[in-house]
Amino acid sequence: MNAKGRRSCPVSKHALIQQNNIQNHWRCIILRKQYGLTVMIVLLLVSLFAPYPASAAGGQLELVRVPNALKPGSKVKIRINASQVQDLYGLQFNLKFNSSQLRYEGMKISNQYINYPSSSQTKEGQVSAALIRKESKDTSYKKKLQVAEMTFTALKPGAATLQLHGVKAITTEVYVNEHGKNDLRLLPLETMKELSFQISPHPGKKSDSPS
């Protein structure tokens, strides 16, 4: 009996059990949300700070000479071809050559790429270039892709050698680097680093196959 003379209603055992079940149900929901939030935070931290500078996908880069009979005065065309590449967004390289045997004439870039910032850089015995793909959204797989073609003039007979080095390729995929800055992932490329061929002293004789 309460202060006003009213009889309090007894709580049934069934009602208490039902109330406990509801409370347990909500506790489970809260725990699941807390666990899910913890997992999301861990995954976010891993994605931001894990050191993943290179893409898993790769490909190949090679030097190819357009076949022709070589003698002093002949034009030598060298192509840089990429194969089995996914999202080759940018490519930087240096090409060394013997300036006593070859004279650099110029470079023709694939219509899918542009020179960045404006043109290739040349110095005695070396050509350097940095290329960027025009369409950043074209991340499709390329079985074979001609990136650039360089033209030289053969100066004198003998073995001529071209060496490709300083190669760096990137994709459009962004990650956070060790300095906390956004960066583009590297694309690992298996690179053919050297190409050799013969310049014949005889006008009518074909040069040896490139090695």
Short mmCIF file of C-alpha atoms in Angstrom, two decimals:
data_model
loop_
_atom_site.label_atom_id
_atom_site.label_comp_id
_atom_site.label_asym_id
_atom_site.label_seq_id
_atom_site.Cartn_x
_atom_site.Cartn_y
_atom_site.Cartn_z
CA MET A 1 0.00 0.00 0.00
CA ASN A 2 1.47 3.39 -1.00
CA ALA A 3 1.16 6.77 0.69
CA LYS A 4 -2.19 7.47 -1.02
CA GLY A 5 -3.60 4.10 -0.11
CA ARG A 6 -3.24 2.60 -3.57
CA ARG A 7 -2.07 -0.99 -3.97
CA SER A 8 1.10 -1.31 -6.11
CA CYS A 9 0.84 -3.74 -9.03
CA PRO A 10 3.18 -6.71 -8.63
CA VAL A 11 5.59 -7.31 -11.54
CA SER A 12 5.22 -10.78 -12.95
CA LYS A 13 8.16 -13.10 -13.43
CA HIS A 14 7.39 -13.28 -17.16
CA ALA A 15 7.58 -9.48 -17.47
CA LEU A 16 10.94 -9.40 -15.68
CA ILE A 17 12.34 -12.07 -18.00
CA GLN A 18 11.07 -10.16 -21.05
CA GLN A 19 12.61 -6.93 -19.73
CA ASN A 20 15.97 -8.64 -19.18
CA ASN A 21 15.86 -10.09 -22.71
CA ILE A 22 15.27 -6.63 -24.19
CA GLN A 23 18.16 -5.17 -22.20
CA ASN A 24 20.48 -8.00 -23.29
CA HIS A 25 19.41 -7.51 -26.90
CA TRP A 26 20.34 -3.82 -26.81
CA ARG A 27 23.64 -4.58 -25.10
CA CYS A 28 24.49 -6.96 -27.98
CA ILE A 29 23.63 -4.31 -30.58
CA ILE A 30 25.82 -1.73 -28.82
CA LEU A 31 28.73 -4.17 -28.57
CA ARG A 32 28.42 -5.04 -32.28
CA LYS A 33 28.50 -1.35 -33.21
CA GLN A 34 31.52 -0.72 -31.01
CA TYR A 35 33.34 -3.72 -32.50
CA GLY A 36 32.46 -2.65 -36.04
CA LEU A 37 33.70 0.88 -35.36
CA THR A 38 36.97 -0.50 -33.96
CA VAL A 39 37.51 -2.67 -37.04
CA MET A 40 36.81 0.29 -39.34
CA ILE A 41 39.32 2.47 -37.48
CA VAL A 42 42.01 -0.24 -37.68
CA LEU A 43 41.45 -0.73 -41.42
CA LEU A 44 41.54 3.00 -42.02
CA LEU A 45 44.84 3.35 -40.15
CA VAL A 46 46.35 0.44 -42.07
CA SER A 47 45.31 1.91 -45.42
CA LEU A 48 46.74 5.31 -44.53
CA PHE A 49 50.07 4.37 -43.01
CA ALA A 50 51.04 0.99 -44.48
CA PRO A 51 54.12 1.36 -46.74
CA TYR A 52 52.75 0.29 -50.14
CA PRO A 53 54.75 2.40 -52.64
CA ALA A 54 54.44 -0.01 -55.57
CA SER A 55 51.47 -1.45 -57.41
CA ALA A 56 51.20 -5.24 -57.51
CA ALA A 57 50.75 -5.19 -61.27
CA GLY A 58 53.85 -4.80 -63.44
CA GLY A 59 54.91 -5.13 -67.03
CA GLN A 60 57.87 -4.87 -69.38
CA LEU A 61 59.76 -2.04 -71.07
CA GLU A 62 62.04 -2.69 -74.00
CA LEU A 63 64.14 -0.97 -76.65
CA VAL A 64 63.41 -2.02 -80.24
CA ARG A 65 65.27 -0.93 -83.37
CA VAL A 66 63.24 -0.58 -86.54
CA PRO A 67 65.10 -2.97 -88.92
CA ASN A 68 66.95 -1.36 -91.83
CA ALA A 69 70.37 -1.46 -93.50
CA LEU A 70 72.71 0.71 -91.46
CA LYS A 71 75.69 2.61 -92.80
CA PRO A 72 77.16 6.01 -92.01
CA GLY A 73 74.46 8.58 -92.77
CA SER A 74 71.55 6.14 -92.23
CA LYS A 75 68.64 6.98 -89.95
CA VAL A 76 68.33 4.77 -86.88
CA LYS A 77 64.86 4.55 -85.33
CA ILE A 78 64.62 3.26 -81.75
CA ARG A 79 61.27 2.57 -80.12
CA ILE A 80 60.45 2.33 -76.44
CA ASN A 81 57.69 -0.25 -76.10
CA ALA A 82 55.74 -1.22 -73.00
CA SER A 83 53.91 -4.53 -72.79
CA GLN A 84 51.47 -6.14 -70.35
CA VAL A 85 50.96 -2.90 -68.41
CA GLN A 86 47.98 -1.75 -66.38
CA ASP A 87 47.48 2.00 -65.88
CA LEU A 88 50.86 3.27 -67.13
CA TYR A 89 50.15 6.90 -66.28
CA GLY A 90 53.66 8.33 -66.28
CA LEU A 91 57.09 7.22 -67.46
CA GLN A 92 60.48 8.80 -66.82
CA PHE A 93 63.71 7.53 -68.40
CA ASN A 94 67.25 8.35 -69.54
CA LEU A 95 68.72 6.89 -72.73
CA LYS A 96 72.50 6.91 -73.10
CA PHE A 97 74.24 6.53 -76.46
CA ASN A 98 77.72 6.90 -77.95
CA SER A 99 77.70 10.39 -79.46
CA SER A 100 80.75 9.59 -81.57
CA GLN A 101 78.71 6.98 -83.47
CA LEU A 102 75.15 8.27 -83.21
CA ARG A 103 73.69 11.76 -83.50
CA TYR A 104 70.34 12.35 -81.81
CA GLU A 105 67.76 13.92 -84.16
CA GLY A 106 64.54 13.96 -82.15
CA MET A 107 61.74 12.08 -80.42
CA LYS A 108 58.19 11.32 -81.46
CA ILE A 109 55.83 10.72 -78.54
CA SER A 110 52.85 8.36 -78.69
CA ASN A 111 49.59 10.24 -79.24
CA GLN A 112 48.44 8.89 -75.86
CA TYR A 113 51.19 10.76 -73.99
CA ILE A 114 52.70 14.23 -73.71
CA ASN A 115 56.12 15.44 -72.62
CA TYR A 116 56.16 16.83 -69.11
CA PRO A 117 56.84 19.62 -68.48
CA SER A 118 57.34 20.49 -72.17
CA SER A 119 60.04 18.57 -74.02
CA SER A 120 62.76 15.99 -73.66
CA GLN A 121 66.15 17.09 -72.34
CA THR A 122 69.31 16.31 -74.28
CA LYS A 123 72.98 16.54 -73.43
CA GLU A 124 76.12 14.97 -74.77
CA GLY A 125 75.34 11.27 -75.18
CA GLN A 126 72.01 11.21 -73.31
CA VAL A 127 68.31 11.87 -73.85
CA SER A 128 65.99 12.30 -70.85
CA ALA A 129 62.22 12.48 -70.91
CA ALA A 130 59.21 12.42 -68.59
CA LEU A 131 55.91 11.45 -70.19
CA ILE A 132 52.36 11.74 -68.84
CA ARG A 133 49.28 10.04 -70.27
CA LYS A 134 46.71 12.48 -71.68
CA GLU A 135 43.68 10.54 -70.43
CA SER A 136 44.11 9.94 -66.71
CA LYS A 137 40.90 7.87 -66.58
CA ASP A 138 42.13 5.33 -69.13
CA THR A 139 43.48 2.76 -66.67
CA SER A 140 42.88 -0.19 -68.99
CA TYR A 141 45.29 -3.07 -69.53
CA LYS A 142 47.58 -2.71 -72.56
CA LYS A 143 49.09 -5.83 -74.07
CA LYS A 144 51.49 -3.73 -76.16
CA LEU A 145 52.06 0.02 -76.21
CA GLN A 146 54.57 2.09 -78.18
CA VAL A 147 55.45 4.95 -75.86
CA ALA A 148 58.02 6.83 -77.94
CA GLU A 149 60.25 6.62 -81.01
CA MET A 150 63.66 8.29 -81.20
CA THR A 151 65.60 9.00 -84.37
CA PHE A 152 69.39 8.99 -84.64
CA THR A 153 71.82 9.34 -87.51
CA ALA A 154 74.60 6.76 -87.83
CA LEU A 155 77.97 8.54 -87.96
CA LYS A 156 80.62 5.85 -88.39
CA PRO A 157 80.95 2.06 -88.66
CA GLY A 158 81.16 -0.16 -85.62
CA ALA A 159 79.10 -1.44 -82.71
CA ALA A 160 76.58 1.04 -81.34
CA THR A 161 75.02 0.60 -77.91
CA LEU A 162 72.03 2.26 -76.27
CA GLN A 163 71.49 2.05 -72.52
CA LEU A 164 68.19 2.69 -70.76
CA HIS A 165 68.40 3.72 -67.09
CA GLY A 166 66.71 5.89 -64.49
CA VAL A 167 63.36 4.33 -65.37
CA LYS A 168 60.42 5.28 -63.16
CA ALA A 169 56.79 4.45 -63.94
CA ILE A 170 53.70 5.53 -62.01
CA THR A 171 49.98 4.77 -61.98
CA THR A 172 47.02 7.02 -61.15
CA GLU A 173 46.50 5.21 -57.84
CA VAL A 174 47.03 7.55 -54.87
CA TYR A 175 48.48 6.52 -51.50
CA VAL A 176 49.78 8.37 -48.45
CA ASN A 177 53.58 8.21 -48.27
CA GLU A 178 55.84 8.04 -45.21
CA HIS A 179 55.76 11.83 -44.93
CA GLY A 180 51.96 11.89 -44.72
CA LYS A 181 51.58 13.32 -48.23
CA ASN A 182 49.51 12.01 -51.13
CA ASP A 183 51.66 10.29 -53.73
CA LEU A 184 51.24 8.14 -56.84
CA ARG A 185 52.06 4.45 -56.69
CA LEU A 186 55.02 3.16 -58.65
CA LEU A 187 54.48 0.63 -61.41
CA PRO A 188 57.30 -1.96 -61.36
CA LEU A 189 58.61 -2.65 -64.86
CA GLU A 190 61.04 -5.31 -66.03
CA THR A 191 63.34 -3.20 -68.19
CA MET A 192 65.51 -4.14 -71.14
CA LYS A 193 68.50 -1.97 -70.23
CA GLU A 194 70.72 -2.31 -73.31
CA LEU A 195 70.43 -2.60 -77.08
CA SER A 196 73.42 -3.12 -79.41
CA PHE A 197 73.69 -3.23 -83.19
CA GLN A 198 76.30 -2.87 -85.93
CA ILE A 199 76.78 0.01 -88.36
CA SER A 200 78.26 -1.42 -91.55
CA PRO A 201 81.15 0.26 -93.38
CA HIS A 202 79.79 -1.01 -96.70
CA PRO A 203 76.72 0.76 -98.15
CA GLY A 204 75.25 -2.41 -99.62
CA LYS A 205 75.73 -4.65 -96.58
CA LYS A 206 72.95 -5.09 -94.02
CA SER A 207 73.76 -4.46 -90.37
CA ASP A 208 73.69 -7.25 -87.83
CA SER A 209 70.50 -8.00 -85.97
CA PRO A 210 70.13 -6.03 -82.73
CA SER A 211 71.16 -7.87 -79.57
#
